[in-house]
Amino acid sequence: MAILKCSIREGSGVARLAAWKMKSSRIAIVFGSVIHLYGVSRKEFLANTAWVRHEVRHVRQYREAGLWRFWWRYVTDWVRYGYYNIPYERDAREAEGNPLELEGVEIR
Ligand SMILES: [Zn+2]
């Protein structure tokens, strides 16, 4: 199985903006293979396995679609279905319960 490499950026400005937009005190948002965190430390995030699986699934989605195609789909689906029902989000929520999700994943 190919290794999926991800990295984490704490105290990210873009995540801070997303937290404000989502009215959330802590947030993770993925761009490509980088998981941007705001309001949560790397250690706290990594201790939350379901959350890590969710964000890693977004990294896989990016990998499959490519950066711009992912974003185009994500944003148009948000407008069309609302945040909760974005197919990429439904898929990521399903991944939260999948123990195989983190197999072959390397988080730097
Ligand atoms: Zn998500």
PDB file of N, CA and C and ligand atoms in Angstrom:
ATOM      1  N   MET A   1       0.849  -1.206   0.000  1.00  0.00           N
ATOM      2  CA  MET A   1       0.000   0.000   0.000  1.00  0.00           C
ATOM      3  C   MET A   1       0.880   1.251   0.000  1.00  0.00           C
ATOM      4  N   ALA A   2       0.523   2.208  -0.802  1.00  0.00           N
ATOM      5  CA  ALA A   2       1.305   3.453  -0.877  1.00  0.00           C
ATOM      6  C   ALA A   2       1.179   4.229   0.436  1.00  0.00           C
ATOM      7  N   ILE A   3       2.244   4.893   0.788  1.00  0.00           N
ATOM      8  CA  ILE A   3       2.236   5.720   1.995  1.00  0.00           C
ATOM      9  C   ILE A   3       1.546   7.048   1.674  1.00  0.00           C
ATOM     10  N   LEU A   4       0.650   7.447   2.550  1.00  0.00           N
ATOM     11  CA  LEU A   4      -0.008   8.741   2.395  1.00  0.00           C
ATOM     12  C   LEU A   4       0.629   9.699   3.405  1.00  0.00           C
ATOM     13  N   LYS A   5       1.343  10.685   2.884  1.00  0.00           N
ATOM     14  CA  LYS A   5       2.039  11.620   3.769  1.00  0.00           C
ATOM     15  C   LYS A   5       1.204  12.858   4.040  1.00  0.00           C
ATOM     16  N   CYS A   6       1.065  13.181   5.315  1.00  0.00           N
ATOM     17  CA  CYS A   6       0.321  14.375   5.711  1.00  0.00           C
ATOM     18  C   CYS A   6       1.212  15.178   6.651  1.00  0.00           C
ATOM     19  N   SER A   7       0.948  16.449   6.761  1.00  0.00           N
ATOM     20  CA  SER A   7       1.628  17.221   7.790  1.00  0.00           C
ATOM     21  C   SER A   7       0.615  18.097   8.510  1.00  0.00           C
ATOM     22  N   ILE A   8       1.043  18.602   9.656  1.00  0.00           N
ATOM     23  CA  ILE A   8       0.140  19.377  10.506  1.00  0.00           C
ATOM     24  C   ILE A   8       0.698  20.764  10.702  1.00  0.00           C
ATOM     25  N   ARG A   9      -0.149  21.757  10.610  1.00  0.00           N
ATOM     26  CA  ARG A   9       0.264  23.122  10.896  1.00  0.00           C
ATOM     27  C   ARG A   9      -0.613  23.676  12.015  1.00  0.00           C
ATOM     28  N   GLU A  10       0.012  23.971  13.146  1.00  0.00           N
ATOM     29  CA  GLU A  10      -0.733  24.493  14.300  1.00  0.00           C
ATOM     30  C   GLU A  10      -0.869  26.008  14.208  1.00  0.00           C
ATOM     31  N   GLY A  11      -1.910  26.536  14.815  1.00  0.00           N
ATOM     32  CA  GLY A  11      -2.108  27.982  14.882  1.00  0.00           C
ATOM     33  C   GLY A  11      -2.184  28.621  13.513  1.00  0.00           C
ATOM     34  N   SER A  12      -2.794  27.931  12.583  1.00  0.00           N
ATOM     35  CA  SER A  12      -2.855  28.388  11.196  1.00  0.00           C
ATOM     36  C   SER A  12      -3.823  29.560  11.019  1.00  0.00           C
ATOM     37  N   GLY A  13      -3.396  30.559  10.261  1.00  0.00           N
ATOM     38  CA  GLY A  13      -4.243  31.722   9.984  1.00  0.00           C
ATOM     39  C   GLY A  13      -5.470  31.355   9.181  1.00  0.00           C
ATOM     40  N   VAL A  14      -5.311  30.467   8.225  1.00  0.00           N
ATOM     41  CA  VAL A  14      -6.434  30.086   7.376  1.00  0.00           C
ATOM     42  C   VAL A  14      -7.451  29.270   8.190  1.00  0.00           C
ATOM     43  N   ALA A  15      -6.955  28.475   9.131  1.00  0.00           N
ATOM     44  CA  ALA A  15      -7.862  27.719  10.006  1.00  0.00           C
ATOM     45  C   ALA A  15      -8.592  28.663  10.964  1.00  0.00           C
ATOM     46  N   ARG A  16      -7.909  29.711  11.359  1.00  0.00           N
ATOM     47  CA  ARG A  16      -8.535  30.702  12.235  1.00  0.00           C
ATOM     48  C   ARG A  16      -9.716  31.369  11.526  1.00  0.00           C
ATOM     49  N   LEU A  17      -9.498  31.682  10.263  1.00  0.00           N
ATOM     50  CA  LEU A  17     -10.555  32.275   9.448  1.00  0.00           C
ATOM     51  C   LEU A  17     -11.732  31.298   9.306  1.00  0.00           C
ATOM     52  N   ALA A  18     -11.404  30.048   9.087  1.00  0.00           N
ATOM     53  CA  ALA A  18     -12.445  29.015   8.948  1.00  0.00           C
ATOM     54  C   ALA A  18     -13.216  28.842  10.261  1.00  0.00           C
ATOM     55  N   ALA A  19     -12.501  28.929  11.381  1.00  0.00           N
ATOM     56  CA  ALA A  19     -13.146  28.791  12.692  1.00  0.00           C
ATOM     57  C   ALA A  19     -14.151  29.915  12.901  1.00  0.00           C
ATOM     58  N   TRP A  20     -13.754  31.100  12.475  1.00  0.00           N
ATOM     59  CA  TRP A  20     -14.638  32.257  12.591  1.00  0.00           C
ATOM     60  C   TRP A  20     -15.870  32.059  11.716  1.00  0.00           C
ATOM     61  N   LYS A  21     -15.644  31.628  10.481  1.00  0.00           N
ATOM     62  CA  LYS A  21     -16.735  31.407   9.527  1.00  0.00           C
ATOM     63  C   LYS A  21     -17.689  30.310  10.029  1.00  0.00           C
ATOM     64  N   MET A  22     -17.120  29.257  10.623  1.00  0.00           N
ATOM     65  CA  MET A  22     -17.915  28.122  11.084  1.00  0.00           C
ATOM     66  C   MET A  22     -18.425  28.331  12.515  1.00  0.00           C
ATOM     67  N   LYS A  23     -18.088  29.463  13.105  1.00  0.00           N
ATOM     68  CA  LYS A  23     -18.474  29.765  14.491  1.00  0.00           C
ATOM     69  C   LYS A  23     -18.031  28.643  15.432  1.00  0.00           C
ATOM     70  N   SER A  24     -16.797  28.208  15.243  1.00  0.00           N
ATOM     71  CA  SER A  24     -16.260  27.096  16.021  1.00  0.00           C
ATOM     72  C   SER A  24     -15.012  27.572  16.751  1.00  0.00           C
ATOM     73  N   SER A  25     -14.796  27.079  17.987  1.00  0.00           N
ATOM     74  CA  SER A  25     -13.626  27.528  18.740  1.00  0.00           C
ATOM     75  C   SER A  25     -12.387  26.722  18.363  1.00  0.00           C
ATOM     76  N   ARG A  26     -12.589  25.525  17.837  1.00  0.00           N
ATOM     77  CA  ARG A  26     -11.447  24.717  17.398  1.00  0.00           C
ATOM     78  C   ARG A  26     -11.790  24.050  16.081  1.00  0.00           C
ATOM     79  N   ILE A  27     -10.808  24.018  15.218  1.00  0.00           N
ATOM     80  CA  ILE A  27     -11.100  23.532  13.872  1.00  0.00           C
ATOM     81  C   ILE A  27      -9.866  22.926  13.232  1.00  0.00           C
ATOM     82  N   ALA A  28     -10.110  22.005  12.319  1.00  0.00           N
ATOM     83  CA  ALA A  28      -9.057  21.483  11.444  1.00  0.00           C
ATOM     84  C   ALA A  28      -9.567  21.659  10.023  1.00  0.00           C
ATOM     85  N   ILE A  29      -8.690  22.119   9.154  1.00  0.00           N
ATOM     86  CA  ILE A  29      -9.077  22.270   7.751  1.00  0.00           C
ATOM     87  C   ILE A  29      -7.903  21.826   6.890  1.00  0.00           C
ATOM     88  N   VAL A  30      -8.215  21.086   5.842  1.00  0.00           N
ATOM     89  CA  VAL A  30      -7.163  20.481   5.018  1.00  0.00           C
ATOM     90  C   VAL A  30      -6.997  21.228   3.705  1.00  0.00           C
ATOM     91  N   PHE A  31      -5.724  21.508   3.370  1.00  0.00           N
ATOM     92  CA  PHE A  31      -5.391  21.996   2.036  1.00  0.00           C
ATOM     93  C   PHE A  31      -4.333  21.057   1.476  1.00  0.00           C
ATOM     94  N   GLY A  32      -4.689  20.318   0.478  1.00  0.00           N
ATOM     95  CA  GLY A  32      -3.760  19.345  -0.094  1.00  0.00           C
ATOM     96  C   GLY A  32      -3.439  18.285   0.942  1.00  0.00           C
ATOM     97  N   SER A  33      -2.175  18.208   1.350  1.00  0.00           N
ATOM     98  CA  SER A  33      -1.807  17.185   2.345  1.00  0.00           C
ATOM     99  C   SER A  33      -1.493  17.811   3.701  1.00  0.00           C
ATOM    100  N   VAL A  34      -1.849  19.086   3.867  1.00  0.00           N
ATOM    101  CA  VAL A  34      -1.564  19.776   5.126  1.00  0.00           C
ATOM    102  C   VAL A  34      -2.843  19.970   5.932  1.00  0.00           C
ATOM    103  N   ILE A  35      -2.807  19.502   7.181  1.00  0.00           N
ATOM    104  CA  ILE A  35      -3.941  19.661   8.092  1.00  0.00           C
ATOM    105  C   ILE A  35      -3.671  20.916   8.932  1.00  0.00           C
ATOM    106  N   HIS A  36      -4.455  21.936   8.706  1.00  0.00           N
ATOM    107  CA  HIS A  36      -4.297  23.204   9.421  1.00  0.00           C
ATOM    108  C   HIS A  36      -5.173  23.184  10.671  1.00  0.00           C
ATOM    109  N   LEU A  37      -4.577  23.530  11.809  1.00  0.00           N
ATOM    110  CA  LEU A  37      -5.317  23.519  13.074  1.00  0.00           C
ATOM    111  C   LEU A  37      -5.421  24.921  13.646  1.00  0.00           C
ATOM    112  N   TYR A  38      -6.542  25.150  14.311  1.00  0.00           N
ATOM    113  CA  TYR A  38      -6.690  26.379  15.076  1.00  0.00           C
ATOM    114  C   TYR A  38      -7.509  26.068  16.318  1.00  0.00           C
ATOM    115  N   GLY A  39      -7.016  26.527  17.477  1.00  0.00           N
ATOM    116  CA  GLY A  39      -7.731  26.310  18.738  1.00  0.00           C
ATOM    117  C   GLY A  39      -7.537  24.906  19.301  1.00  0.00           C
ATOM    118  N   VAL A  40      -6.691  24.135  18.664  1.00  0.00           N
ATOM    119  CA  VAL A  40      -6.391  22.777  19.131  1.00  0.00           C
ATOM    120  C   VAL A  40      -4.916  22.508  18.830  1.00  0.00           C
ATOM    121  N   SER A  41      -4.239  21.861  19.786  1.00  0.00           N
ATOM    122  CA  SER A  41      -2.823  21.580  19.566  1.00  0.00           C
ATOM    123  C   SER A  41      -2.673  20.302  18.741  1.00  0.00           C
ATOM    124  N   ARG A  42      -1.495  20.134  18.189  1.00  0.00           N
ATOM    125  CA  ARG A  42      -1.183  18.919  17.438  1.00  0.00           C
ATOM    126  C   ARG A  42      -1.428  17.676  18.306  1.00  0.00           C
ATOM    127  N   LYS A  43      -0.993  17.776  19.573  1.00  0.00           N
ATOM    128  CA  LYS A  43      -1.122  16.645  20.490  1.00  0.00           C
ATOM    129  C   LYS A  43      -2.594  16.297  20.764  1.00  0.00           C
ATOM    130  N   GLU A  44      -3.394  17.331  21.027  1.00  0.00           N
ATOM    131  CA  GLU A  44      -4.827  17.102  21.283  1.00  0.00           C
ATOM    132  C   GLU A  44      -5.520  16.520  20.048  1.00  0.00           C
ATOM    133  N   PHE A  45      -5.146  17.078  18.902  1.00  0.00           N
ATOM    134  CA  PHE A  45      -5.743  16.608  17.651  1.00  0.00           C
ATOM    135  C   PHE A  45      -5.422  15.133  17.424  1.00  0.00           C
ATOM    136  N   LEU A  46      -4.143  14.776  17.562  1.00  0.00           N
ATOM    137  CA  LEU A  46      -3.716  13.395  17.293  1.00  0.00           C
ATOM    138  C   LEU A  46      -4.303  12.395  18.288  1.00  0.00           C
ATOM    139  N   ALA A  47      -4.698  12.878  19.471  1.00  0.00           N
ATOM    140  CA  ALA A  47      -5.301  12.000  20.479  1.00  0.00           C
ATOM    141  C   ALA A  47      -6.752  11.678  20.133  1.00  0.00           C
ATOM    142  N   ASN A  48      -7.318  12.431  19.214  1.00  0.00           N
ATOM    143  CA  ASN A  48      -8.721  12.248  18.827  1.00  0.00           C
ATOM    144  C   ASN A  48      -8.765  11.459  17.513  1.00  0.00           C
ATOM    145  N   THR A  49      -8.744  10.142  17.643  1.00  0.00           N
ATOM    146  CA  THR A  49      -8.590   9.272  16.469  1.00  0.00           C
ATOM    147  C   THR A  49      -9.673   9.498  15.410  1.00  0.00           C
ATOM    148  N   ALA A  50     -10.914   9.650  15.847  1.00  0.00           N
ATOM    149  CA  ALA A  50     -12.002   9.841  14.884  1.00  0.00           C
ATOM    150  C   ALA A  50     -11.776  11.120  14.077  1.00  0.00           C
ATOM    151  N   TRP A  51     -11.318  12.136  14.770  1.00  0.00           N
ATOM    152  CA  TRP A  51     -11.067  13.423  14.094  1.00  0.00           C
ATOM    153  C   TRP A  51      -9.913  13.288  13.093  1.00  0.00           C
ATOM    154  N   VAL A  52      -8.853  12.576  13.499  1.00  0.00           N
ATOM    155  CA  VAL A  52      -7.708  12.369  12.599  1.00  0.00           C
ATOM    156  C   VAL A  52      -8.156  11.601  11.354  1.00  0.00           C
ATOM    157  N   ARG A  53      -8.954  10.546  11.553  1.00  0.00           N
ATOM    158  CA  ARG A  53      -9.458   9.774  10.400  1.00  0.00           C
ATOM    159  C   ARG A  53     -10.242  10.672   9.454  1.00  0.00           C
ATOM    160  N   HIS A  54     -11.074  11.541  10.019  1.00  0.00           N
ATOM    161  CA  HIS A  54     -11.894  12.441   9.217  1.00  0.00           C
ATOM    162  C   HIS A  54     -11.017  13.326   8.325  1.00  0.00           C
ATOM    163  N   GLU A  55      -9.998  13.934   8.931  1.00  0.00           N
ATOM    164  CA  GLU A  55      -9.152  14.867   8.162  1.00  0.00           C
ATOM    165  C   GLU A  55      -8.262  14.132   7.172  1.00  0.00           C
ATOM    166  N   VAL A  56      -7.807  12.932   7.560  1.00  0.00           N
ATOM    167  CA  VAL A  56      -6.997  12.129   6.631  1.00  0.00           C
ATOM    168  C   VAL A  56      -7.835  11.746   5.412  1.00  0.00           C
ATOM    169  N   ARG A  57      -9.121  11.492   5.616  1.00  0.00           N
ATOM    170  CA  ARG A  57      -9.982  11.185   4.474  1.00  0.00           C
ATOM    171  C   ARG A  57     -10.038  12.380   3.515  1.00  0.00           C
ATOM    172  N   HIS A  58     -10.053  13.588   4.063  1.00  0.00           N
ATOM    173  CA  HIS A  58     -10.020  14.763   3.184  1.00  0.00           C
ATOM    174  C   HIS A  58      -8.706  14.811   2.392  1.00  0.00           C
ATOM    175  N   VAL A  59      -7.600  14.424   3.029  1.00  0.00           N
ATOM    176  CA  VAL A  59      -6.321  14.384   2.300  1.00  0.00           C
ATOM    177  C   VAL A  59      -6.440  13.401   1.126  1.00  0.00           C
ATOM    178  N   ARG A  60      -7.079  12.250   1.375  1.00  0.00           N
ATOM    179  CA  ARG A  60      -7.270  11.264   0.294  1.00  0.00           C
ATOM    180  C   ARG A  60      -8.148  11.837  -0.818  1.00  0.00           C
ATOM    181  N   GLN A  61      -9.178  12.561  -0.422  1.00  0.00           N
ATOM    182  CA  GLN A  61     -10.081  13.159  -1.421  1.00  0.00           C
ATOM    183  C   GLN A  61      -9.322  14.151  -2.304  1.00  0.00           C
ATOM    184  N   TYR A  62      -8.463  14.942  -1.673  1.00  0.00           N
ATOM    185  CA  TYR A  62      -7.630  15.878  -2.440  1.00  0.00           C
ATOM    186  C   TYR A  62      -6.736  15.121  -3.405  1.00  0.00           C
ATOM    187  N   ARG A  63      -6.150  14.040  -2.883  1.00  0.00           N
ATOM    188  CA  ARG A  63      -5.230  13.237  -3.676  1.00  0.00           C
ATOM    189  C   ARG A  63      -5.925  12.704  -4.922  1.00  0.00           C
ATOM    190  N   GLU A  64      -7.176  12.277  -4.741  1.00  0.00           N
ATOM    191  CA  GLU A  64      -7.922  11.721  -5.872  1.00  0.00           C
ATOM    192  C   GLU A  64      -8.362  12.780  -6.865  1.00  0.00           C
ATOM    193  N   ALA A  65      -8.865  13.895  -6.365  1.00  0.00           N
ATOM    194  CA  ALA A  65      -9.479  14.901  -7.238  1.00  0.00           C
ATOM    195  C   ALA A  65      -8.478  15.937  -7.744  1.00  0.00           C
ATOM    196  N   GLY A  66      -7.417  16.180  -6.993  1.00  0.00           N
ATOM    197  CA  GLY A  66      -6.535  17.304  -7.307  1.00  0.00           C
ATOM    198  C   GLY A  66      -7.053  18.532  -6.573  1.00  0.00           C
ATOM    199  N   LEU A  67      -6.149  19.442  -6.276  1.00  0.00           N
ATOM    200  CA  LEU A  67      -6.467  20.588  -5.429  1.00  0.00           C
ATOM    201  C   LEU A  67      -7.661  21.411  -5.914  1.00  0.00           C
ATOM    202  N   TRP A  68      -7.602  21.821  -7.163  1.00  0.00           N
ATOM    203  CA  TRP A  68      -8.631  22.743  -7.644  1.00  0.00           C
ATOM    204  C   TRP A  68      -9.954  22.058  -7.894  1.00  0.00           C
ATOM    205  N   ARG A  69      -9.919  20.832  -8.381  1.00  0.00           N
ATOM    206  CA  ARG A  69     -11.158  20.095  -8.609  1.00  0.00           C
ATOM    207  C   ARG A  69     -11.841  19.798  -7.269  1.00  0.00           C
ATOM    208  N   PHE A  70     -11.027  19.462  -6.262  1.00  0.00           N
ATOM    209  CA  PHE A  70     -11.595  19.238  -4.928  1.00  0.00           C
ATOM    210  C   PHE A  70     -12.326  20.487  -4.468  1.00  0.00           C
ATOM    211  N   TRP A  71     -11.618  21.626  -4.542  1.00  0.00           N
ATOM    212  CA  TRP A  71     -12.227  22.863  -4.051  1.00  0.00           C
ATOM    213  C   TRP A  71     -13.460  23.254  -4.829  1.00  0.00           C
ATOM    214  N   TRP A  72     -13.429  23.129  -6.114  1.00  0.00           N
ATOM    215  CA  TRP A  72     -14.578  23.482  -6.937  1.00  0.00           C
ATOM    216  C   TRP A  72     -15.789  22.643  -6.526  1.00  0.00           C
ATOM    217  N   ARG A  73     -15.570  21.338  -6.407  1.00  0.00           N
ATOM    218  CA  ARG A  73     -16.658  20.450  -6.007  1.00  0.00           C
ATOM    219  C   ARG A  73     -17.148  20.749  -4.605  1.00  0.00           C
ATOM    220  N   TYR A  74     -16.201  20.973  -3.683  1.00  0.00           N
ATOM    221  CA  TYR A  74     -16.546  21.213  -2.289  1.00  0.00           C
ATOM    222  C   TYR A  74     -17.435  22.453  -2.152  1.00  0.00           C
ATOM    223  N   VAL A  75     -16.999  23.517  -2.811  1.00  0.00           N
ATOM    224  CA  VAL A  75     -17.725  24.791  -2.695  1.00  0.00           C
ATOM    225  C   VAL A  75     -19.082  24.725  -3.405  1.00  0.00           C
ATOM    226  N   THR A  76     -19.133  24.158  -4.596  1.00  0.00           N
ATOM    227  CA  THR A  76     -20.421  24.085  -5.296  1.00  0.00           C
ATOM    228  C   THR A  76     -21.386  23.142  -4.557  1.00  0.00           C
ATOM    229  N   ASP A  77     -20.837  22.048  -3.984  1.00  0.00           N
ATOM    230  CA  ASP A  77     -21.701  21.140  -3.209  1.00  0.00           C
ATOM    231  C   ASP A  77     -22.190  21.796  -1.925  1.00  0.00           C
ATOM    232  N   TRP A  78     -21.369  22.668  -1.336  1.00  0.00           N
ATOM    233  CA  TRP A  78     -21.766  23.394  -0.119  1.00  0.00           C
ATOM    234  C   TRP A  78     -22.991  24.251  -0.431  1.00  0.00           C
ATOM    235  N   VAL A  79     -22.905  24.980  -1.556  1.00  0.00           N
ATOM    236  CA  VAL A  79     -24.012  25.838  -1.971  1.00  0.00           C
ATOM    237  C   VAL A  79     -25.253  24.989  -2.259  1.00  0.00           C
ATOM    238  N   ARG A  80     -25.040  23.874  -2.917  1.00  0.00           N
ATOM    239  CA  ARG A  80     -26.155  23.033  -3.355  1.00  0.00           C
ATOM    240  C   ARG A  80     -26.813  22.271  -2.202  1.00  0.00           C
ATOM    241  N   TYR A  81     -26.019  21.684  -1.324  1.00  0.00           N
ATOM    242  CA  TYR A  81     -26.569  20.772  -0.309  1.00  0.00           C
ATOM    243  C   TYR A  81     -26.509  21.292   1.128  1.00  0.00           C
ATOM    244  N   GLY A  82     -25.724  22.343   1.375  1.00  0.00           N
ATOM    245  CA  GLY A  82     -25.472  22.773   2.753  1.00  0.00           C
ATOM    246  C   GLY A  82     -24.280  22.005   3.299  1.00  0.00           C
ATOM    247  N   TYR A  83     -23.578  22.610   4.250  1.00  0.00           N
ATOM    248  CA  TYR A  83     -22.325  22.049   4.748  1.00  0.00           C
ATOM    249  C   TYR A  83     -22.433  20.587   5.163  1.00  0.00           C
ATOM    250  N   TYR A  84     -23.439  20.281   5.977  1.00  0.00           N
ATOM    251  CA  TYR A  84     -23.523  18.943   6.568  1.00  0.00           C
ATOM    252  C   TYR A  84     -23.666  17.844   5.509  1.00  0.00           C
ATOM    253  N   ASN A  85     -24.307  18.182   4.408  1.00  0.00           N
ATOM    254  CA  ASN A  85     -24.585  17.174   3.380  1.00  0.00           C
ATOM    255  C   ASN A  85     -23.632  17.188   2.192  1.00  0.00           C
ATOM    256  N   ILE A  86     -22.558  17.947   2.289  1.00  0.00           N
ATOM    257  CA  ILE A  86     -21.541  17.894   1.229  1.00  0.00           C
ATOM    258  C   ILE A  86     -21.055  16.441   1.128  1.00  0.00           C
ATOM    259  N   PRO A  87     -21.083  15.839  -0.067  1.00  0.00           N
ATOM    260  CA  PRO A  87     -20.657  14.434  -0.172  1.00  0.00           C
ATOM    261  C   PRO A  87     -19.255  14.175   0.389  1.00  0.00           C
ATOM    262  N   TYR A  88     -18.322  15.090   0.207  1.00  0.00           N
ATOM    263  CA  TYR A  88     -16.986  14.920   0.785  1.00  0.00           C
ATOM    264  C   TYR A  88     -17.051  14.872   2.317  1.00  0.00           C
ATOM    265  N   GLU A  89     -17.963  15.623   2.912  1.00  0.00           N
ATOM    266  CA  GLU A  89     -18.099  15.605   4.377  1.00  0.00           C
ATOM    267  C   GLU A  89     -18.782  14.322   4.860  1.00  0.00           C
ATOM    268  N   ARG A  90     -19.773  13.877   4.113  1.00  0.00           N
ATOM    269  CA  ARG A  90     -20.437  12.612   4.482  1.00  0.00           C
ATOM    270  C   ARG A  90     -19.424  11.478   4.450  1.00  0.00           C
ATOM    271  N   ASP A  91     -18.616  11.472   3.397  1.00  0.00           N
ATOM    272  CA  ASP A  91     -17.581  10.454   3.228  1.00  0.00           C
ATOM    273  C   ASP A  91     -16.576  10.519   4.378  1.00  0.00           C
ATOM    274  N   ALA A  92     -16.169  11.729   4.751  1.00  0.00           N
ATOM    275  CA  ALA A  92     -15.192  11.896   5.832  1.00  0.00           C
ATOM    276  C   ALA A  92     -15.802  11.468   7.171  1.00  0.00           C
ATOM    277  N   ARG A  93     -17.090  11.727   7.375  1.00  0.00           N
ATOM    278  CA  ARG A  93     -17.732  11.301   8.623  1.00  0.00           C
ATOM    279  C   ARG A  93     -17.800   9.779   8.712  1.00  0.00           C
ATOM    280  N   GLU A  94     -18.033   9.143   7.563  1.00  0.00           N
ATOM    281  CA  GLU A  94     -18.033   7.673   7.548  1.00  0.00           C
ATOM    282  C   GLU A  94     -16.659   7.123   7.906  1.00  0.00           C
ATOM    283  N   ALA A  95     -15.627   7.810   7.455  1.00  0.00           N
ATOM    284  CA  ALA A  95     -14.251   7.361   7.704  1.00  0.00           C
ATOM    285  C   ALA A  95     -13.894   7.409   9.189  1.00  0.00           C
ATOM    286  N   GLU A  96     -14.604   8.223   9.956  1.00  0.00           N
ATOM    287  CA  GLU A  96     -14.300   8.380  11.389  1.00  0.00           C
ATOM    288  C   GLU A  96     -14.369   7.054  12.131  1.00  0.00           C
ATOM    289  N   GLY A  97     -15.221   6.145  11.680  1.00  0.00           N
ATOM    290  CA  GLY A  97     -15.386   4.864  12.355  1.00  0.00           C
ATOM    291  C   GLY A  97     -14.592   3.731  11.722  1.00  0.00           C
ATOM    292  N   ASN A  98     -13.766   4.063  10.741  1.00  0.00           N
ATOM    293  CA  ASN A  98     -13.037   3.019  10.012  1.00  0.00           C
ATOM    294  C   ASN A  98     -11.597   2.861  10.502  1.00  0.00           C
ATOM    295  N   PRO A  99     -11.307   1.751  11.212  1.00  0.00           N
ATOM    296  CA  PRO A  99      -9.956   1.555  11.756  1.00  0.00           C
ATOM    297  C   PRO A  99      -8.879   1.467  10.667  1.00  0.00           C
ATOM    298  N   LEU A 100      -9.270   1.137   9.423  1.00  0.00           N
ATOM    299  CA  LEU A 100      -8.275   1.001   8.353  1.00  0.00           C
ATOM    300  C   LEU A 100      -7.869   2.341   7.750  1.00  0.00           C
ATOM    301  N   GLU A 101      -8.610   3.383   8.109  1.00  0.00           N
ATOM    302  CA  GLU A 101      -8.392   4.688   7.485  1.00  0.00           C
ATOM    303  C   GLU A 101      -6.943   5.189   7.639  1.00  0.00           C
ATOM    304  N   LEU A 102      -6.335   4.889   8.779  1.00  0.00           N
ATOM    305  CA  LEU A 102      -5.005   5.440   9.038  1.00  0.00           C
ATOM    306  C   LEU A 102      -3.868   4.480   8.654  1.00  0.00           C
ATOM    307  N   GLU A 103      -4.240   3.385   8.003  1.00  0.00           N
ATOM    308  CA  GLU A 103      -3.216   2.433   7.571  1.00  0.00           C
ATOM    309  C   GLU A 103      -2.390   3.064   6.443  1.00  0.00           C
ATOM    310  N   GLY A 104      -1.094   3.001   6.569  1.00  0.00           N
ATOM    311  CA  GLY A 104      -0.210   3.559   5.530  1.00  0.00           C
ATOM    312  C   GLY A 104      -0.132   5.072   5.571  1.00  0.00           C
ATOM    313  N   VAL A 105      -0.644   5.676   6.634  1.00  0.00           N
ATOM    314  CA  VAL A 105      -0.625   7.137   6.739  1.00  0.00           C
ATOM    315  C   VAL A 105       0.551   7.570   7.611  1.00  0.00           C
ATOM    316  N   GLU A 106       1.288   8.535   7.117  1.00  0.00           N
ATOM    317  CA  GLU A 106       2.431   9.065   7.861  1.00  0.00           C
ATOM    318  C   GLU A 106       2.160  10.544   8.135  1.00  0.00           C
ATOM    319  N   ILE A 107       2.068  10.893   9.410  1.00  0.00           N
ATOM    320  CA  ILE A 107       1.797  12.285   9.763  1.00  0.00           C
ATOM    321  C   ILE A 107       3.047  12.911  10.347  1.00  0.00           C
ATOM    322  N   ARG A 108       3.558  13.909   9.664  1.00  0.00           N
ATOM    323  CA  ARG A 108       4.786  14.576  10.134  1.00  0.00           C
ATOM    324  C   ARG A 108       4.448  15.761  11.013  1.00  0.00           C
TER     325      ARG A 108
HETATM  326 ZN    ZN B   1     -14.636  17.526   7.064  1.00  0.00          ZN
END
